Short mmCIF file of C-alpha atoms in Angstrom, two decimals:
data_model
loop_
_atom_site.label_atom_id
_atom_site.label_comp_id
_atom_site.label_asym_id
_atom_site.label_seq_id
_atom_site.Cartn_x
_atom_site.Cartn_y
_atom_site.Cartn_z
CA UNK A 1 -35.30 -61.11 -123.07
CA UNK A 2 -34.72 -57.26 -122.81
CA UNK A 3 -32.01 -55.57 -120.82
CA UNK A 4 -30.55 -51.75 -120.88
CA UNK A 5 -28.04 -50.69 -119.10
CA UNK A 6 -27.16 -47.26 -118.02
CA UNK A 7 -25.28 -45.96 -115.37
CA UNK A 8 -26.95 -44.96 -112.09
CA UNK A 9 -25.58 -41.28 -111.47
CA UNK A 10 -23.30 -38.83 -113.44
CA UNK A 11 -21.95 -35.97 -111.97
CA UNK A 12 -20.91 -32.92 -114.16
CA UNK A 13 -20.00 -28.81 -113.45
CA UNK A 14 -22.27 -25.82 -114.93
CA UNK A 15 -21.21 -25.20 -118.51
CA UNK A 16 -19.37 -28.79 -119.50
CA UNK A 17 -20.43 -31.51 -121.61
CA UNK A 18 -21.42 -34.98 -119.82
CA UNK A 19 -22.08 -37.89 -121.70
CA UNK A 20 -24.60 -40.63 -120.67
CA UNK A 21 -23.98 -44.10 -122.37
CA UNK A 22 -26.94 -46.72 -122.78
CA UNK A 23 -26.01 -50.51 -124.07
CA UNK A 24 -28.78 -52.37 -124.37
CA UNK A 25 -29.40 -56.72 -125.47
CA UNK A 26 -32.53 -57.32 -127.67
CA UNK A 27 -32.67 -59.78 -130.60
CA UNK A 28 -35.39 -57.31 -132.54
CA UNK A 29 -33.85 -54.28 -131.67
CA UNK A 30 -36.28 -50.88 -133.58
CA UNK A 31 -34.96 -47.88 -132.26
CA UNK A 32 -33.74 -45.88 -129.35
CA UNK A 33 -35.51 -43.20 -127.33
CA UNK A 34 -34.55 -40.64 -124.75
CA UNK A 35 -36.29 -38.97 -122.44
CA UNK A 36 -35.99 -36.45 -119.70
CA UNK A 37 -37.70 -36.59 -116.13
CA UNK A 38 -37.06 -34.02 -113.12
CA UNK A 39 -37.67 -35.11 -109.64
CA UNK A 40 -41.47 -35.08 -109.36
CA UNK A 41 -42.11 -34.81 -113.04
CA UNK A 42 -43.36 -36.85 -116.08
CA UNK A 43 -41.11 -37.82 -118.38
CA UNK A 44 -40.64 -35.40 -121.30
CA UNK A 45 -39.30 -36.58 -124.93
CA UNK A 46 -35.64 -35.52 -125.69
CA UNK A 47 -34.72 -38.05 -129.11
CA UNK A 48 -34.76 -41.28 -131.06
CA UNK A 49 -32.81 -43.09 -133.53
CA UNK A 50 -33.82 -46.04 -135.48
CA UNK A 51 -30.03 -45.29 -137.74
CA UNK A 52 -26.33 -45.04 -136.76
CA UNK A 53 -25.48 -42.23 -136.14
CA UNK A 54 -25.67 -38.66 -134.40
CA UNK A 55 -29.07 -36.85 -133.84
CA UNK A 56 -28.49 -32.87 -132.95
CA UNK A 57 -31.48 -30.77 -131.15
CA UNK A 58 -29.90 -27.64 -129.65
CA UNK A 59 -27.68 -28.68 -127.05
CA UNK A 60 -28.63 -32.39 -126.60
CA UNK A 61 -27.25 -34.48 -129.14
CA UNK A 62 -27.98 -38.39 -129.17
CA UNK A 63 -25.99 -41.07 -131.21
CA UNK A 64 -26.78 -44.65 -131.57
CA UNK A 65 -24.62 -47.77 -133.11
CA UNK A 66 -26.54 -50.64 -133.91
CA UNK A 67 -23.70 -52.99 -134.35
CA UNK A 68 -22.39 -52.13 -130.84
CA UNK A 69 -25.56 -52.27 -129.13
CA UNK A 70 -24.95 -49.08 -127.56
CA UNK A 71 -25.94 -45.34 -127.98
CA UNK A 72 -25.73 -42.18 -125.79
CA UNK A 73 -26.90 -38.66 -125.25
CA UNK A 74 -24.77 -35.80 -124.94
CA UNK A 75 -25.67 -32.22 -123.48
CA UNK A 76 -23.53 -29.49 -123.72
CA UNK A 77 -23.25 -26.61 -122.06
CA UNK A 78 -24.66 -27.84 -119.17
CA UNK A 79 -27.37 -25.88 -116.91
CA UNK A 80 -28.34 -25.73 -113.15
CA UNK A 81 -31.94 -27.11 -114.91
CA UNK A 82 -30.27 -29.87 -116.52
CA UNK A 83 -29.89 -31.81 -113.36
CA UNK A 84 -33.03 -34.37 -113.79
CA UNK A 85 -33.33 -38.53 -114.72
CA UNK A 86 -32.12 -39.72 -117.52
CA UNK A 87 -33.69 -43.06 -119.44
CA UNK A 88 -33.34 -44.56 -122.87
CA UNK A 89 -35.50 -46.57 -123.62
CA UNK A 90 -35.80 -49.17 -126.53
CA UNK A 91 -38.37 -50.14 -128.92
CA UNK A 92 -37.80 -53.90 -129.70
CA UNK A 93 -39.92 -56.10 -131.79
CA UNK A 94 -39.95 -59.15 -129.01
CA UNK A 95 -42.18 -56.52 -126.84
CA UNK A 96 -44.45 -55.52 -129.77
CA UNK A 97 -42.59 -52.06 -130.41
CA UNK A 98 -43.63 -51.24 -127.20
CA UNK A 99 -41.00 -49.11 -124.99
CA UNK A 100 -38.53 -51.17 -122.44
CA UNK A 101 -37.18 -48.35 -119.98
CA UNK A 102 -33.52 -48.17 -118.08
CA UNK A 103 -33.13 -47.60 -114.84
CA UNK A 104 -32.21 -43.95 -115.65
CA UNK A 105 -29.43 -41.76 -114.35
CA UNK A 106 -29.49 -39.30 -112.30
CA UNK A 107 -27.55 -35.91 -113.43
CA UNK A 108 -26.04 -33.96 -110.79
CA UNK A 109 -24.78 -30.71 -111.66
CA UNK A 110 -22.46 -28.37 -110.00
CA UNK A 111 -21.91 -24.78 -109.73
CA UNK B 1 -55.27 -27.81 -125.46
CA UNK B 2 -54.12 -29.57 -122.36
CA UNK B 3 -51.99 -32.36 -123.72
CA UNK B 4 -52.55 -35.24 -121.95
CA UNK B 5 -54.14 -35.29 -118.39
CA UNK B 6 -55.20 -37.80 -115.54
CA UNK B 7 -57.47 -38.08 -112.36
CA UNK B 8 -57.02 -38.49 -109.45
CA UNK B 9 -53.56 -36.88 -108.80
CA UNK B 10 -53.03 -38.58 -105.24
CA UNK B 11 -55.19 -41.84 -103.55
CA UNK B 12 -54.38 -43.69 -100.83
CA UNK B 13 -56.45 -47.18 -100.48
CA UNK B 14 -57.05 -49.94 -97.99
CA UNK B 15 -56.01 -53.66 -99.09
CA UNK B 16 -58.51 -54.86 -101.24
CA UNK B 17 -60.39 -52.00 -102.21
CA UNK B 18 -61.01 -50.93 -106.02
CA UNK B 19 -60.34 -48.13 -108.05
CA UNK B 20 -60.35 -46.15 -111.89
CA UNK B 21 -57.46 -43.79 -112.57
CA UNK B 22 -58.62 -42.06 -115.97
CA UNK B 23 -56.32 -40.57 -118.57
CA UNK B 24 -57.35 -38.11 -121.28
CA UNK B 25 -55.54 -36.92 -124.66
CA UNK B 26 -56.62 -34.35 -126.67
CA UNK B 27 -54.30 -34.57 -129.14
CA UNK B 28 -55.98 -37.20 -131.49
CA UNK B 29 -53.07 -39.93 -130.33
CA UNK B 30 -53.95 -43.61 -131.27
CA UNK B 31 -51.52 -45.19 -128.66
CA UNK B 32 -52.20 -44.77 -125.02
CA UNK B 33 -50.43 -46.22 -122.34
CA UNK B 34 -50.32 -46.90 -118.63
CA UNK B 35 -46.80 -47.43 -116.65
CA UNK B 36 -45.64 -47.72 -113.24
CA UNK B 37 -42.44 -46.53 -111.82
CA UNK B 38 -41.24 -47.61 -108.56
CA UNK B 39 -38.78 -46.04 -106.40
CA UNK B 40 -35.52 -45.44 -108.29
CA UNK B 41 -36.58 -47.42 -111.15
CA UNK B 42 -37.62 -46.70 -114.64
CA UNK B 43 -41.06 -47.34 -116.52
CA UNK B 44 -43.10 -50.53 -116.82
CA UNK B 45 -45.69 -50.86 -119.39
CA UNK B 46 -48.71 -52.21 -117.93
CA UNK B 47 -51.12 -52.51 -120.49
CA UNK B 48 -51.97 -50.36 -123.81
CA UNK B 49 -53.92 -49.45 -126.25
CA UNK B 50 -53.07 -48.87 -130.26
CA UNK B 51 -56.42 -47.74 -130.95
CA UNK B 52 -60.20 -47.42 -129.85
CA UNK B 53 -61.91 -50.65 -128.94
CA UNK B 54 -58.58 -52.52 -128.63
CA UNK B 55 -55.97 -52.95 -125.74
CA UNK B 56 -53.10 -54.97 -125.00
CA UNK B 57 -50.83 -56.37 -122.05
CA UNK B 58 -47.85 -54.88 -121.08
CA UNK B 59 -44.51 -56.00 -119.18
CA UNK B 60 -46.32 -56.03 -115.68
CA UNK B 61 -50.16 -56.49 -116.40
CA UNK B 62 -51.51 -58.77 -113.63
CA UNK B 63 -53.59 -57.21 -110.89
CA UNK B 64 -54.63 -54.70 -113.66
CA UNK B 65 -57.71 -53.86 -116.19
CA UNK B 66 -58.03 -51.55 -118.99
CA UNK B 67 -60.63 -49.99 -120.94
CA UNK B 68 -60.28 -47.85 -124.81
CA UNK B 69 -64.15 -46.87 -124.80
CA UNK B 70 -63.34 -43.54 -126.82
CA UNK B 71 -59.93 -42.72 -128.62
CA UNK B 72 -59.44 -39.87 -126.36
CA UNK B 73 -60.12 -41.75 -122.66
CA UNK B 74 -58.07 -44.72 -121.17
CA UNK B 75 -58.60 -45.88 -118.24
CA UNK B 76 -56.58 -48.33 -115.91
CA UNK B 77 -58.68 -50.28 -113.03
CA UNK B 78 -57.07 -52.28 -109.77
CA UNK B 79 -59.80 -54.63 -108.86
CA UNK B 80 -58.64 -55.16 -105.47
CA UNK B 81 -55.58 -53.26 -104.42
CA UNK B 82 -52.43 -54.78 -103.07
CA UNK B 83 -49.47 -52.87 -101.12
CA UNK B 84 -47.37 -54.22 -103.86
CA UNK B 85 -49.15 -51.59 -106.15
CA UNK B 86 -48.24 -49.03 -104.27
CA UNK B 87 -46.71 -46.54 -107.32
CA UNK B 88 -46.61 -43.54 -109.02
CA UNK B 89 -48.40 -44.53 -112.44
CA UNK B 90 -47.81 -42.48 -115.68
CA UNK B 91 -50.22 -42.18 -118.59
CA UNK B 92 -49.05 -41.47 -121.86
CA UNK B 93 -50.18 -41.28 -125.24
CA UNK B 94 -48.77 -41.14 -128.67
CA UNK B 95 -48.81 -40.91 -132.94
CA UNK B 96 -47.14 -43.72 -133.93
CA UNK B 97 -45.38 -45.15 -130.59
CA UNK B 98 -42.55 -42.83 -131.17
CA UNK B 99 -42.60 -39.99 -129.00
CA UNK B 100 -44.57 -40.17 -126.28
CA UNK B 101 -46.64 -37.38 -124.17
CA UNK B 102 -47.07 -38.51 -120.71
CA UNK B 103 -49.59 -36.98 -118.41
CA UNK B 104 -48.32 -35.61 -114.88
CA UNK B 105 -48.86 -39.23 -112.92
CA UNK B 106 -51.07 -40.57 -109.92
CA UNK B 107 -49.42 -40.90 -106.73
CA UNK B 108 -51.17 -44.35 -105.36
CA UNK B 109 -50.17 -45.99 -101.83
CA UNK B 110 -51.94 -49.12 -100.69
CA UNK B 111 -52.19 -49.79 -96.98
#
């Protein structure tokens, strides 16, 4: 079977850079999504990546290692409206493509 | 264009009652999708569609039915609702299973 892992609650300060780690076990393993959900919300698309490697949009940045199993999305400069759910999410050929979602973690930011 | 939208916003049933929550894309997506997210937990695919006329089951599909009638409308049905079904549930729709667009969710509690 699937599992992702991710951890259940980062805590950064206003203007840093936090880094949220995702490993993940699959044995068809397609890509790696991100996405982006604030308390209430729907979740909103922030990357993928189907390579190794490091994926910049603005300040989010999201880097994936497919020998390791692992990726993780970085924001920079972080902002009060940062603090929201984070999930990856992987697209795995023993589910038909079809999205497998972590637990998510939960980004609390500080003045 | 409204992106991707669903009715009703909020229901509350009795055990054993029935129910259609419709989702609607205007953006000429072939994949739809319907998830649930519990409490603290990330998304579940229940069932899906990658194109009009077909659908298929997801991670958590039992107590469910779908319908694809028209590429633009998906709708999920609970034949006869359980508390366990109690959820927010999440349309979403996209290209080519990539990047999703999810709709703003349904707020459902079974008593």
């Amino acid at each position: 079977g699937q599992s992702l892992e991710q951890p259940s609650e980062v805590t950064a300060v206003e203007g840093a850079i936090v880094q949220i780690n995702c490993t993940y076990q699959t044995s068809g393993f397609y890509g790696l999504s991100w996405y982006q959900q604030h308390d209430g919300g729907a979740p909103t698309f922030l990357s993928y990546n189907a390579l190794d490697g490091l994926e910049e949009t603005g300040r989010f940045s999201s880097f994936l290692s497919r020998s390791d199993s692992y990726g993780y999305l970085l924001l920079q400069e972080l902002q009060m409206k940062d603090s929201a759910s984070y999930f990856c999410a992987v697209r795995d050929l023993d589910s038909n493509y079809q999205l497998i979602w972590g637990a998510g973690t939960k980004l609390i930011i500080k003045p | 264009n409204a992106g991707v939208t669903q009715t009703p916003k909020f229901r509350v049933l009795k055990t054993g009652q029935s129910m259609t929550l419709l989702c609607a894309q205007d953006m000429n997506h072939e994949y739809m999708y319907w998830y649930r997210q519990d409490p603290g937990m990330g998304l579940r695919l229940i069932h899906y569609s990658v194109g009009e006329g077909t659908t298929a089951k997801g991670e958590v599909p039992d107590g469910y039915n779908v319908s694809r009638l028209k590429k633009q409308n998906f709708l999920l049905g609970l034949e006869s609702a359980a508390p366990s079904q109690t959820s927010v549930y999440f349309c979403a729709s996209s290209y080519a299973g990539r990047e999703q667009y999810f709709g703003p969710g349904t707020r459902l509690t079974v008593t």
